PDB file of C-alpha atoms in Angstrom:
ATOM      1  CA  MET A   2     -61.300-115.791 -53.853  1.00 49.00           C
ATOM      2  CA  ASP A   3     -59.879-118.228 -56.284  1.00 44.00           C
ATOM      3  CA  GLU A   4     -60.986-121.350 -58.065  1.00 44.00           C
ATOM      4  CA  GLU A   5     -58.382-124.079 -58.427  1.00 43.00           C
ATOM      5  CA  GLN A   6     -56.169-123.123 -61.307  1.00 44.00           C
ATOM      6  CA  ASP A   7     -55.003-125.347 -64.124  1.00 42.00           C
ATOM      7  CA  ASP A   8     -51.343-124.588 -63.459  1.00 56.00           C
ATOM      8  CA  THR A   9     -49.481-125.810 -60.406  1.00 72.00           C
ATOM      9  CA  LEU A  10     -47.849-122.508 -59.438  1.00 79.00           C
ATOM     10  CA  PRO A  11     -48.773-121.456 -55.892  1.00 91.00           C
ATOM     11  CA  SER A  12     -51.208-118.558 -56.068  1.00 92.00           C
ATOM     12  CA  TRP A  13     -53.658-116.490 -54.044  1.00 93.00           C
ATOM     13  CA  ARG A  14     -56.389-114.046 -55.030  1.00 92.00           C
ATOM     14  CA  GLN A  15     -57.927-111.434 -52.787  1.00 92.00           C
ATOM     15  CA  ARG A  16     -60.214-108.425 -52.995  1.00 88.00           C
ATOM     16  CA  PRO A  17     -58.794-106.429 -50.048  1.00 84.00           C
ATOM     17  CA  LYS A  18     -61.481-103.712 -50.098  1.00 83.00           C
ATOM     18  CA  PRO A  19     -65.266-103.889 -50.504  1.00 80.00           C
ATOM     19  CA  VAL A  20     -65.022-101.719 -53.612  1.00 80.00           C
ATOM     20  CA  GLY A  21     -62.143-102.334 -55.956  1.00 80.00           C
ATOM     21  CA  TYR A  22     -60.308-104.866 -58.007  1.00 87.00           C
ATOM     22  CA  GLU A  23     -59.232-108.331 -57.066  1.00 90.00           C
ATOM     23  CA  ILE A  24     -55.468-108.737 -56.698  1.00 93.00           C
ATOM     24  CA  GLY A  25     -53.739-111.941 -57.728  1.00 94.00           C
ATOM     25  CA  TYR A  26     -50.455-113.183 -56.251  1.00 95.00           C
ATOM     26  CA  LYS A  27     -48.475-115.929 -57.972  1.00 95.00           C
ATOM     27  CA  LEU A  28     -45.069-117.447 -57.325  1.00 95.00           C
ATOM     28  CA  VAL A  29     -43.145-117.700 -60.586  1.00 94.00           C
ATOM     29  CA  GLY A  30     -39.619-118.973 -60.040  1.00 90.00           C
ATOM     30  CA  ASP A  31     -37.794-116.541 -57.770  1.00 93.00           C
ATOM     31  CA  THR A  32     -40.381-113.765 -58.183  1.00 95.00           C
ATOM     32  CA  LEU A  33     -43.798-112.929 -56.830  1.00 96.00           C
ATOM     33  CA  GLU A  34     -46.126-111.661 -59.542  1.00 95.00           C
ATOM     34  CA  ILE A  35     -48.784-109.257 -58.313  1.00 94.00           C
ATOM     35  CA  ASP A  36     -51.639-108.879 -60.799  1.00 93.00           C
ATOM     36  CA  ARG A  37     -53.635-105.729 -60.017  1.00 89.00           C
ATOM     37  CA  THR A  38     -55.848-106.141 -63.110  1.00 84.00           C
ATOM     38  CA  ARG A  39     -54.533-102.930 -64.689  1.00 86.00           C
ATOM     39  CA  ARG A  40     -50.869-103.792 -64.228  1.00 90.00           C
ATOM     40  CA  VAL A  41     -48.672-106.688 -63.198  1.00 92.00           C
ATOM     41  CA  ASP A  42     -45.734-106.083 -60.852  1.00 93.00           C
ATOM     42  CA  SER A  43     -42.905-108.509 -60.231  1.00 93.00           C
ATOM     43  CA  VAL A  44     -41.141-108.623 -56.881  1.00 95.00           C
ATOM     44  CA  ARG A  45     -37.816-110.440 -56.641  1.00 96.00           C
ATOM     45  CA  LEU A  46     -37.969-112.707 -53.605  1.00 96.00           C
ATOM     46  CA  SER A  47     -34.287-112.020 -52.897  1.00 96.00           C
ATOM     47  CA  ALA A  48     -35.327-108.379 -52.235  1.00 96.00           C
ATOM     48  CA  VAL A  49     -37.616-109.394 -49.348  1.00 97.00           C
ATOM     49  CA  GLU A  50     -35.874-108.338 -46.129  1.00 97.00           C
ATOM     50  CA  GLN A  51     -38.642-109.169 -43.683  1.00 97.00           C
ATOM     51  CA  VAL A  52     -41.795-111.275 -43.557  1.00 97.00           C
ATOM     52  CA  ARG A  53     -44.273-110.302 -40.827  1.00 97.00           C
ATOM     53  CA  PHE A  54     -47.390-112.261 -39.828  1.00 97.00           C
ATOM     54  CA  LEU A  55     -50.215-110.372 -38.094  1.00 96.00           C
ATOM     55  CA  TYR A  56     -53.614-110.855 -36.548  1.00 94.00           C
ATOM     56  CA  ALA A  57     -55.685-108.113 -38.184  1.00 89.00           C
ATOM     57  CA  PRO A  58     -59.436-108.394 -37.535  1.00 86.00           C
ATOM     58  CA  GLY A  59     -61.659-106.336 -39.798  1.00 71.00           C
ATOM     59  CA  ASN A  60     -64.834-104.369 -39.265  1.00 62.00           C
ATOM     60  CA  ILE A  61     -67.121-107.354 -39.712  1.00 61.00           C
ATOM     61  CA  SER A  62     -64.803-110.283 -39.010  1.00 65.00           C
ATOM     62  CA  SER A  63     -62.602-111.258 -36.102  1.00 73.00           C
ATOM     63  CA  LYS A  64     -60.835-113.876 -38.241  1.00 85.00           C
ATOM     64  CA  GLY A  65     -58.555-111.576 -40.239  1.00 89.00           C
ATOM     65  CA  TYR A  66     -54.856-112.332 -40.672  1.00 93.00           C
ATOM     66  CA  LYS A  67     -52.229-110.624 -42.811  1.00 95.00           C
ATOM     67  CA  THR A  68     -48.843-111.370 -44.262  1.00 96.00           C
ATOM     68  CA  GLN A  69     -46.570-108.390 -44.904  1.00 97.00           C
ATOM     69  CA  LEU A  70     -43.388-108.411 -46.966  1.00 97.00           C
ATOM     70  CA  ARG A  71     -40.910-105.563 -46.496  1.00 97.00           C
ATOM     71  CA  LEU A  72     -38.606-105.085 -49.476  1.00 97.00           C
ATOM     72  CA  SER A  73     -35.046-103.750 -49.542  1.00 94.00           C
ATOM     73  CA  ASP A  74     -36.238-100.541 -51.253  1.00 94.00           C
ATOM     74  CA  GLY A  75     -38.620 -99.793 -48.342  1.00 92.00           C
ATOM     75  CA  ARG A  76     -41.837-100.823 -50.111  1.00 95.00           C
ATOM     76  CA  THR A  77     -44.217-103.288 -48.522  1.00 95.00           C
ATOM     77  CA  VAL A  78     -46.562-105.879 -49.970  1.00 96.00           C
ATOM     78  CA  THR A  79     -49.460-106.866 -47.706  1.00 95.00           C
ATOM     79  CA  PHE A  80     -52.221-109.382 -48.274  1.00 94.00           C
ATOM     80  CA  GLY A  81     -54.647-111.226 -46.039  1.00 92.00           C
ATOM     81  CA  ASN A  82     -56.872-114.244 -45.735  1.00 91.00           C
ATOM     82  CA  LEU A  83     -60.149-112.319 -46.153  1.00 88.00           C
ATOM     83  CA  SER A  84     -61.602-111.255 -49.480  1.00 86.00           C
ATOM     84  CA  TRP A  85     -64.627-109.009 -49.928  1.00 83.00           C
ATOM     85  CA  ARG A  86     -67.477-110.324 -52.065  1.00 80.00           C
ATOM     86  CA  SER A  87     -69.722-107.311 -51.473  1.00 77.00           C
ATOM     87  CA  LEU A  88     -70.047-104.402 -49.062  1.00 74.00           C
ATOM     88  CA  THR A  89     -71.179-106.739 -46.276  1.00 73.00           C
ATOM     89  CA  ASP A  90     -69.923-110.200 -47.241  1.00 73.00           C
ATOM     90  CA  LEU A  91     -66.447-111.670 -46.761  1.00 79.00           C
ATOM     91  CA  ASP A  92     -65.004-114.857 -48.171  1.00 80.00           C
ATOM     92  CA  ARG A  93     -62.413-117.042 -46.424  1.00 82.00           C
ATOM     93  CA  ASP A  94     -60.353-119.897 -47.790  1.00 86.00           C
ATOM     94  CA  ASP A  95     -57.887-120.451 -44.971  1.00 89.00           C
ATOM     95  CA  ALA A  96     -56.520-123.756 -46.301  1.00 90.00           C
ATOM     96  CA  ARG A  97     -55.567-122.220 -49.650  1.00 93.00           C
ATOM     97  CA  TYR A  98     -54.186-119.109 -47.905  1.00 94.00           C
ATOM     98  CA  HIS A  99     -52.015-121.286 -45.667  1.00 95.00           C
ATOM     99  CA  ARG A 100     -50.703-123.303 -48.635  1.00 94.00           C
ATOM    100  CA  PHE A 101     -49.782-120.124 -50.525  1.00 96.00           C
ATOM    101  CA  VAL A 102     -48.122-118.412 -47.554  1.00 96.00           C
ATOM    102  CA  THR A 103     -46.158-121.579 -46.714  1.00 96.00           C
ATOM    103  CA  ALA A 104     -44.915-121.875 -50.317  1.00 95.00           C
ATOM    104  CA  LEU A 105     -44.076-118.143 -50.379  1.00 96.00           C
ATOM    105  CA  ALA A 106     -42.164-118.336 -47.070  1.00 97.00           C
ATOM    106  CA  ALA A 107     -40.131-121.309 -48.281  1.00 96.00           C
ATOM    107  CA  ALA A 108     -39.336-119.551 -51.575  1.00 96.00           C
ATOM    108  CA  ILE A 109     -38.255-116.377 -49.740  1.00 96.00           C
ATOM    109  CA  ALA A 110     -36.037-118.396 -47.380  1.00 96.00           C
ATOM    110  CA  ARG A 111     -34.341-120.009 -50.401  1.00 95.00           C
ATOM    111  CA  ALA A 112     -33.937-116.718 -52.286  1.00 95.00           C
ATOM    112  CA  ASN A 113     -32.724-114.698 -49.281  1.00 96.00           C
ATOM    113  CA  PRO A 114     -31.531-116.775 -46.308  1.00 95.00           C
ATOM    114  CA  ARG A 115     -30.915-113.498 -44.406  1.00 95.00           C
ATOM    115  CA  ALA A 116     -34.603-112.493 -44.531  1.00 96.00           C
ATOM    116  CA  ARG A 117     -36.128-111.982 -41.079  1.00 96.00           C
ATOM    117  CA  PHE A 118     -39.347-113.772 -40.224  1.00 97.00           C
ATOM    118  CA  VAL A 119     -41.301-112.117 -37.412  1.00 97.00           C
ATOM    119  CA  ALA A 120     -44.717-112.478 -35.846  1.00 97.00           C
ATOM    120  CA  GLY A 121     -46.922-109.800 -34.340  1.00 95.00           C
ATOM    121  CA  ARG A 122     -46.738-106.024 -34.226  1.00 95.00           C
ATOM    122  CA  PRO A 123     -43.503-104.091 -33.735  1.00 95.00           C
ATOM    123  CA  LYS A 124     -42.706-103.950 -30.014  1.00 95.00           C
ATOM    124  CA  PRO A 125     -43.539-100.234 -29.413  1.00 95.00           C
ATOM    125  CA  LEU A 126     -46.951-100.585 -31.109  1.00 93.00           C
ATOM    126  CA  TRP A 127     -47.671-103.804 -29.246  1.00 94.00           C
ATOM    127  CA  LEU A 128     -46.696-102.281 -25.886  1.00 95.00           C
ATOM    128  CA  GLY A 129     -48.920 -99.269 -26.598  1.00 94.00           C
ATOM    129  CA  LEU A 130     -51.845-101.535 -27.442  1.00 91.00           C
ATOM    130  CA  ALA A 131     -51.275-103.657 -24.326  1.00 93.00           C
ATOM    131  CA  VAL A 132     -51.089-100.592 -22.049  1.00 95.00           C
ATOM    132  CA  VAL A 133     -54.168 -98.924 -23.558  1.00 93.00           C
ATOM    133  CA  GLY A 134     -56.082-102.217 -23.379  1.00 91.00           C
ATOM    134  CA  ALA A 135     -55.121-102.768 -19.735  1.00 93.00           C
ATOM    135  CA  LEU A 136     -56.024 -99.189 -18.767  1.00 94.00           C
ATOM    136  CA  SER A 137     -59.386 -99.494 -20.526  1.00 92.00           C
ATOM    137  CA  MET A 138     -60.173-102.714 -18.672  1.00 92.00           C
ATOM    138  CA  LEU A 139     -59.111-101.106 -15.384  1.00 94.00           C
ATOM    139  CA  MET A 140     -61.379 -98.096 -15.989  1.00 94.00           C
ATOM    140  CA  LEU A 141     -64.314-100.386 -16.790  1.00 93.00           C
ATOM    141  CA  ALA A 142     -63.632-102.410 -13.630  1.00 94.00           C
ATOM    142  CA  VAL A 143     -63.567 -99.246 -11.496  1.00 95.00           C
ATOM    143  CA  PHE A 144     -66.824 -98.045 -13.110  1.00 93.00           C
ATOM    144  CA  THR A 145     -68.457-101.409 -12.458  1.00 94.00           C
ATOM    145  CA  LEU A 146     -67.290-101.566  -8.849  1.00 95.00           C
ATOM    146  CA  ARG A 147     -68.490 -98.001  -8.150  1.00 94.00           C
ATOM    147  CA  ALA A 148     -71.843 -98.747  -9.758  1.00 93.00           C
ATOM    148  CA  PHE A 149     -72.403-101.739  -7.458  1.00 92.00           C
ATOM    149  CA  GLN A 150     -71.198 -99.770  -4.425  1.00 93.00           C
ATOM    150  CA  GLN A 151     -73.753 -97.043  -5.156  1.00 93.00           C
ATOM    151  CA  GLY A 152     -76.573 -99.540  -5.634  1.00 92.00           C
ATOM    152  CA  ALA A 153     -76.818 -99.039  -9.407  1.00 92.00           C
ATOM    153  CA  THR A 154     -77.146-102.735 -10.214  1.00 91.00           C
ATOM    154  CA  ASN A 155     -78.150-102.195 -13.855  1.00 94.00           C
ATOM    155  CA  ALA A 156     -75.107 -99.980 -14.474  1.00 92.00           C
ATOM    156  CA  GLY A 157     -72.915-102.568 -12.731  1.00 92.00           C
ATOM    157  CA  LEU A 158     -74.295-105.356 -14.895  1.00 93.00           C
ATOM    158  CA  LEU A 159     -73.706-103.201 -17.963  1.00 93.00           C
ATOM    159  CA  GLY A 160     -70.121-102.730 -16.777  1.00 92.00           C
ATOM    160  CA  ILE A 161     -69.650-106.501 -16.511  1.00 93.00           C
ATOM    161  CA  LEU A 162     -71.024-106.903 -20.020  1.00 94.00           C
ATOM    162  CA  LEU A 163     -68.660-104.205 -21.319  1.00 92.00           C
ATOM    163  CA  ILE A 164     -65.682-105.832 -19.575  1.00 92.00           C
ATOM    164  CA  ALA A 165     -66.508-109.196 -21.148  1.00 93.00           C
ATOM    165  CA  ALA A 166     -66.977-107.709 -24.632  1.00 89.00           C
ATOM    166  CA  SER A 167     -63.800-105.640 -24.343  1.00 87.00           C
ATOM    167  CA  PHE A 168     -61.761-108.620 -23.175  1.00 89.00           C
ATOM    168  CA  TRP A 169     -63.133-110.705 -26.056  1.00 87.00           C
ATOM    169  CA  GLN A 170     -61.950-108.006 -28.520  1.00 84.00           C
ATOM    170  CA  VAL A 171     -58.686-106.859 -26.925  1.00 88.00           C
ATOM    171  CA  TRP A 172     -57.145-110.111 -25.662  1.00 90.00           C
ATOM    172  CA  PRO A 173     -56.623-111.700 -29.120  1.00 90.00           C
ATOM    173  CA  LEU A 174     -55.104-108.431 -30.426  1.00 90.00           C
ATOM    174  CA  VAL A 175     -52.598-108.382 -27.571  1.00 93.00           C
ATOM    175  CA  ASN A 176     -51.957-112.121 -27.325  1.00 93.00           C
ATOM    176  CA  LEU A 177     -51.699-113.044 -31.012  1.00 94.00           C
ATOM    177  CA  ASN A 178     -49.766-109.910 -32.004  1.00 94.00           C
ATOM    178  CA  ARG A 179     -47.085-110.395 -29.342  1.00 95.00           C
ATOM    179  CA  PRO A 180     -43.796-109.558 -31.121  1.00 96.00           C
ATOM    180  CA  ARG A 181     -41.467-112.497 -31.620  1.00 96.00           C
ATOM    181  CA  GLU A 182     -38.724-113.680 -33.936  1.00 96.00           C
ATOM    182  CA  LEU A 183     -39.332-116.765 -36.032  1.00 96.00           C
ATOM    183  CA  ALA A 184     -36.958-119.184 -37.690  1.00 95.00           C
ATOM    184  CA  THR A 185     -36.200-118.428 -41.331  1.00 92.00           C
ATOM    185  CA  GLY A 186     -39.095-119.760 -43.389  1.00 93.00           C
ATOM    186  CA  GLU A 187     -41.304-120.475 -40.349  1.00 94.00           C
ATOM    187  CA  VAL A 188     -45.055-119.932 -40.742  1.00 95.00           C
ATOM    188  CA  PRO A 189     -46.901-119.679 -37.395  1.00 96.00           C
ATOM    189  CA  ASP A 190     -50.236-121.520 -37.372  1.00 93.00           C
ATOM    190  CA  THR A 191     -51.678-118.986 -34.902  1.00 93.00           C
ATOM    191  CA  LEU A 192     -51.252-116.189 -37.480  1.00 94.00           C
ATOM    192  CA  VAL A 193     -51.695-118.152 -40.709  1.00 94.00           C
ATOM    193  CA  PRO A 194     -54.815-120.275 -40.293  1.00 91.00           C
ATOM    194  CA  GLY A 195     -55.729-123.258 -42.402  1.00 84.00           C
ATOM    195  CA  ARG A 196     -53.035-125.893 -41.941  1.00 84.00           C
ATOM    196  CA  ALA A 197     -54.387-129.201 -43.205  1.00 73.00           C
ATOM    197  CA  GLY A 198     -54.677-132.036 -40.711  1.00 63.00           C
TER     198      GLY A 198
END
């Protein structure tokens, strides 16, 4: 991620993919500078229409969170708390991530008081995930019950194990990504880890 910088501007660095460049984000006045190594883009904070906070676990980590900015021209800027060090190793600096996102949210609220702050997935996507998750759990429960009824204890025990593992994976996706409106500038601790104290 990022060593402490000499300047005091809020910043964040992330390598979002195992192979690729590190991307730097820095608040400079009323703009967000995005340094992609080959080019630097500037996003006016007054152009941010919506800030969305998400729980977004990755392939090898269940502790992934993302912040997504939707701009007035339809573009989005998305960054997360996880940064790849190699093909199999992730780095987390939740405290620094939280400080940057909090500073960014406050700056956006000042630059555009009409910006919407939301948490979780859009309602149709969330409902779809909740329904599919519930149906999957129901199917596993029926399989497990039938296995025990037919005397297949090993299959029944496997079903219990699958139910537990599925619940462990699906429940945070459904619970943390529940769609909700936030106050302007609000940063939810459940979706932006690392608050000090």
